[in-house]
Every structure is written in structure tokens, then in C-alpha cells.
mmCIF file of C-alpha atoms in Angstrom:
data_model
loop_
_atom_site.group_PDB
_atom_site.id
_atom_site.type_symbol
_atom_site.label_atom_id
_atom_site.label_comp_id
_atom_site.label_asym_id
_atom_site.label_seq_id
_atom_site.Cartn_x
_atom_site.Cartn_y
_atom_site.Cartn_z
ATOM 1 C CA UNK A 1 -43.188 -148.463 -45.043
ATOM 2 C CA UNK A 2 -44.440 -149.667 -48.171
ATOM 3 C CA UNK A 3 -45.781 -152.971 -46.797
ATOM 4 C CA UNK A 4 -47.603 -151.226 -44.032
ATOM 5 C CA UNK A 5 -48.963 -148.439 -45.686
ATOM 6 C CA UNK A 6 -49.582 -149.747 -49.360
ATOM 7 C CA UNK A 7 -50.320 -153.547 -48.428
ATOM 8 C CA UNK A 8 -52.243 -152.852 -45.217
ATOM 9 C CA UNK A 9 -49.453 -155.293 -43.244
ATOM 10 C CA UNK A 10 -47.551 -154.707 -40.598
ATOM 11 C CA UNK A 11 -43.830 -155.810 -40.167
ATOM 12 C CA UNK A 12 -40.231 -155.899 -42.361
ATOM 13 C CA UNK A 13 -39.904 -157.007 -45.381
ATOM 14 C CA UNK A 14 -36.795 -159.397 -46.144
ATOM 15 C CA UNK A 15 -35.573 -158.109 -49.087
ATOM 16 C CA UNK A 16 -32.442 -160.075 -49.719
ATOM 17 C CA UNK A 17 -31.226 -163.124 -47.379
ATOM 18 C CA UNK A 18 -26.954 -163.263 -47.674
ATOM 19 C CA UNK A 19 -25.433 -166.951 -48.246
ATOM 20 C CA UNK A 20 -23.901 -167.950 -45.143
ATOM 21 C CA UNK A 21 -25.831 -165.863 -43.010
ATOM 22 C CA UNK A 22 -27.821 -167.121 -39.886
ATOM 23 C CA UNK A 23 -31.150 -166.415 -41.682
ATOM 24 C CA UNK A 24 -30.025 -168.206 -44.675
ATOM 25 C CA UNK A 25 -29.326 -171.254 -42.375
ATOM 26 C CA UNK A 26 -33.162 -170.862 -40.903
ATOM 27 C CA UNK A 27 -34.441 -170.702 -44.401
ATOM 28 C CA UNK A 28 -35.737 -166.670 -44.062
ATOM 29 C CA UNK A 29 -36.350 -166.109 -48.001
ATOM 30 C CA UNK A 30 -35.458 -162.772 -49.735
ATOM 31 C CA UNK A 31 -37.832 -161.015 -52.144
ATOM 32 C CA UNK A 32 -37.214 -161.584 -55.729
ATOM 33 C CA UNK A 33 -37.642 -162.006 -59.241
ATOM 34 C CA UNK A 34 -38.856 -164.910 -61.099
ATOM 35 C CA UNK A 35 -38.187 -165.683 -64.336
ATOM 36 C CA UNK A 36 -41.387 -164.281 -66.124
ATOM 37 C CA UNK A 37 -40.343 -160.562 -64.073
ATOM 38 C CA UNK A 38 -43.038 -160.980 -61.397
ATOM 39 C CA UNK A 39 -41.832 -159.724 -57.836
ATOM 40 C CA UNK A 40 -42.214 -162.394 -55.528
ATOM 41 C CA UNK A 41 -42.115 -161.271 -52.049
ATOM 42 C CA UNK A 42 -40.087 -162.706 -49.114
ATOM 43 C CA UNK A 43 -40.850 -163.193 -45.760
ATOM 44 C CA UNK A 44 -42.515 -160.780 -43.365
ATOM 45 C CA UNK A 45 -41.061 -160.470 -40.079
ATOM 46 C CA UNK A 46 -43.876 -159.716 -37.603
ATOM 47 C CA UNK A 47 -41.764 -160.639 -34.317
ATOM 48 C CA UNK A 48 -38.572 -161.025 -32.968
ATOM 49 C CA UNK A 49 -38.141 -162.778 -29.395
ATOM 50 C CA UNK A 50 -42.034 -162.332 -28.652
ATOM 51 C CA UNK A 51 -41.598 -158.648 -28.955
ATOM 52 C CA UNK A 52 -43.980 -157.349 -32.006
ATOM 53 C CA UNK A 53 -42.339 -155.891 -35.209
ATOM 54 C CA UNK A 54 -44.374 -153.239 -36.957
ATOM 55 C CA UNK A 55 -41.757 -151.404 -38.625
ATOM 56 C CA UNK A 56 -37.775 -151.541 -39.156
ATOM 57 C CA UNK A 57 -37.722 -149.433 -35.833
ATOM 58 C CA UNK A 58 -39.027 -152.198 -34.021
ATOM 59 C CA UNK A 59 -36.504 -154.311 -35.694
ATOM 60 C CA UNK A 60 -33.528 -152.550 -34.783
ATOM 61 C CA UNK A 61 -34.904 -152.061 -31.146
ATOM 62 C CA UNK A 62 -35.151 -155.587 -30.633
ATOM 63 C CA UNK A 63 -31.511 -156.824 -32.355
ATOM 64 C CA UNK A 64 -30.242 -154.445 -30.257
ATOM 65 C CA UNK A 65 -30.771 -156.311 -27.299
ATOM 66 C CA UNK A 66 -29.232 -159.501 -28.917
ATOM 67 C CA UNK A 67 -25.828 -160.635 -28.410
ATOM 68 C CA UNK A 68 -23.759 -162.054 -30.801
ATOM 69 C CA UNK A 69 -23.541 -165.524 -31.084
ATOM 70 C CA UNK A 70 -27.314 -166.374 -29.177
ATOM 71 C CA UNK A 71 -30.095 -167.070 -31.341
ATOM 72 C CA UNK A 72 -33.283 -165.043 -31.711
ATOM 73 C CA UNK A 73 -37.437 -166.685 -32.416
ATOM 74 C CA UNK A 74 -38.433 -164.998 -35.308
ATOM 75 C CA UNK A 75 -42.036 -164.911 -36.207
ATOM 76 C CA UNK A 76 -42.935 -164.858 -39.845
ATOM 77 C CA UNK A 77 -45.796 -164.656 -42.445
ATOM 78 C CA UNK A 78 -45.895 -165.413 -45.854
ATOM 79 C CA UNK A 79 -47.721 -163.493 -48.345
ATOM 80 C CA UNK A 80 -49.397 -164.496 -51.435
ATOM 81 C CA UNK A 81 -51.946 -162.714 -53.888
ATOM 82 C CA UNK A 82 -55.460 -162.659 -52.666
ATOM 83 C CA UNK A 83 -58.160 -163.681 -55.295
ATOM 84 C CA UNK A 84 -60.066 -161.353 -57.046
ATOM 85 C CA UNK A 85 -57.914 -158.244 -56.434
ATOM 86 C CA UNK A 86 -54.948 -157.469 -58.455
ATOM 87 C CA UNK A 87 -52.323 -156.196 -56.634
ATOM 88 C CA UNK A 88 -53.531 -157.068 -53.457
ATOM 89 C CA UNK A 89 -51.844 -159.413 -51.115
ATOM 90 C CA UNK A 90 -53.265 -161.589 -47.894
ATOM 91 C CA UNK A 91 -51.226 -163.339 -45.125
ATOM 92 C CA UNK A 92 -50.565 -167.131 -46.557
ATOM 93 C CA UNK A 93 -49.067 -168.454 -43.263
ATOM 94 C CA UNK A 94 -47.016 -167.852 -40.466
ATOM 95 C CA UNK A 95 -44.042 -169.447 -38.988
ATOM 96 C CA UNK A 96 -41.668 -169.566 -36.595
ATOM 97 C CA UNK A 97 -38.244 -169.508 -36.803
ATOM 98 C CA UNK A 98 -34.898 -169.929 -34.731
ATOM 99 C CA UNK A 99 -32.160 -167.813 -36.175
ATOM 100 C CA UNK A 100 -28.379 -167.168 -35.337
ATOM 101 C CA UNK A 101 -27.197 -163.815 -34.368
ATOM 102 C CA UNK A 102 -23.747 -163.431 -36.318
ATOM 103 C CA UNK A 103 -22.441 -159.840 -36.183
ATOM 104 C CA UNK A 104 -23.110 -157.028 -34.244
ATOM 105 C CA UNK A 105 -23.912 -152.671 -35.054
ATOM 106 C CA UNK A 106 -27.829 -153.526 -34.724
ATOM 107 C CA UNK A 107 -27.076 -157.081 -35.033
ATOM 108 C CA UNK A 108 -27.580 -158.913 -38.466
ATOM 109 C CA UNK A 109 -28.986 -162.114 -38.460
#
């Protein structure tokens, strides 16, 4: 909610990306912090399979419908701080990723 409503985006934050995982193996990256204390934000997910992802509902509504063990498309944008406005992010990019489903209960990726 905070992306969408404070940022003006739409989609799910990755907050943290676990070693091993299948979005560690399709290089999804986590938010964090660097070593000055900024918060550098990870990846947005904005789609999974085609299907649009405004919010975590959307998320969970589409890993539902994945089966362990196929892999998903996962759409992404990366955000960076727009010029002249603190605070204020834009979309830096998008990409597209292919990642492995690994375990099921609203399937993690």
C-alpha cells in the first residue's frame, strides 16, 4: 500500500529476496540499505504470467494458480529518484523475468 498510495505506483514491492530461492536465481532484488543508511528500493512487480499486479491481492491471486515446480513471467520495474523532487520516485525500467515456483501455501517464488 505504501508504494501505491504514497509513490503514486502500482504493484509489490520486493522487500527481501531469500538465497536459494527461485527469485534469487532470476536476479529479483530485495529492498535495502546501503552503507551511507539510504533505502534503496527493490524491484516492483507489476505482472505475473500477463495478469496485472496492482496490489499483494493480485499477487496472491495469481501464485495461486501456479504449481510447484513450473515457472512464472514476471514483469518488473525499477525505480530510481526523479530529479528535482526529493522523495519522489519515477519508473527507471522494466523487465521481464522467468522465475521458478518452489513451494506452495500461495506459492513463493
Amino acid at each position: 500500500r505504501f508504494v501505491q498510495h504514497r509513490l503514486g505506483l502500482q504493484g509489490v514491492l520486493v522487500f527481501e529476496v531469500q538465497p536459494g530461492s527461485g527469485a534469487a536465481s532470476a536476479g529479483l532484488r530485495g529492498t535495502r540499505r546501503t552503507k551511507n543508511g539510504h533505502l534503496e528500493l527493490g524491484d516492483l512487480i507489476v505482472a505475473l504470467n500477463g495478469q496485472p499486479v496492482k496490489n499483494s491481492l493480485d499477487l496472491f491471486r495469481a501464485m495461486d494458480t501456479a504449481n510447484v515446480g513450473t515457472s512464472v513471467d514476471v514483469e518488473l520495474a525499477q525505480l530510481e529518484h526523479a530529479s528535482g523532487g526529493a522523495g519522489r520516485l519515477q519508473e527507471k525500467g522494466r523487465r521481464s523475468v522467468k522465475v521458478k515456483v518452489l513451494s506452495g501455501v500461495s506459492a513463493r517464488l
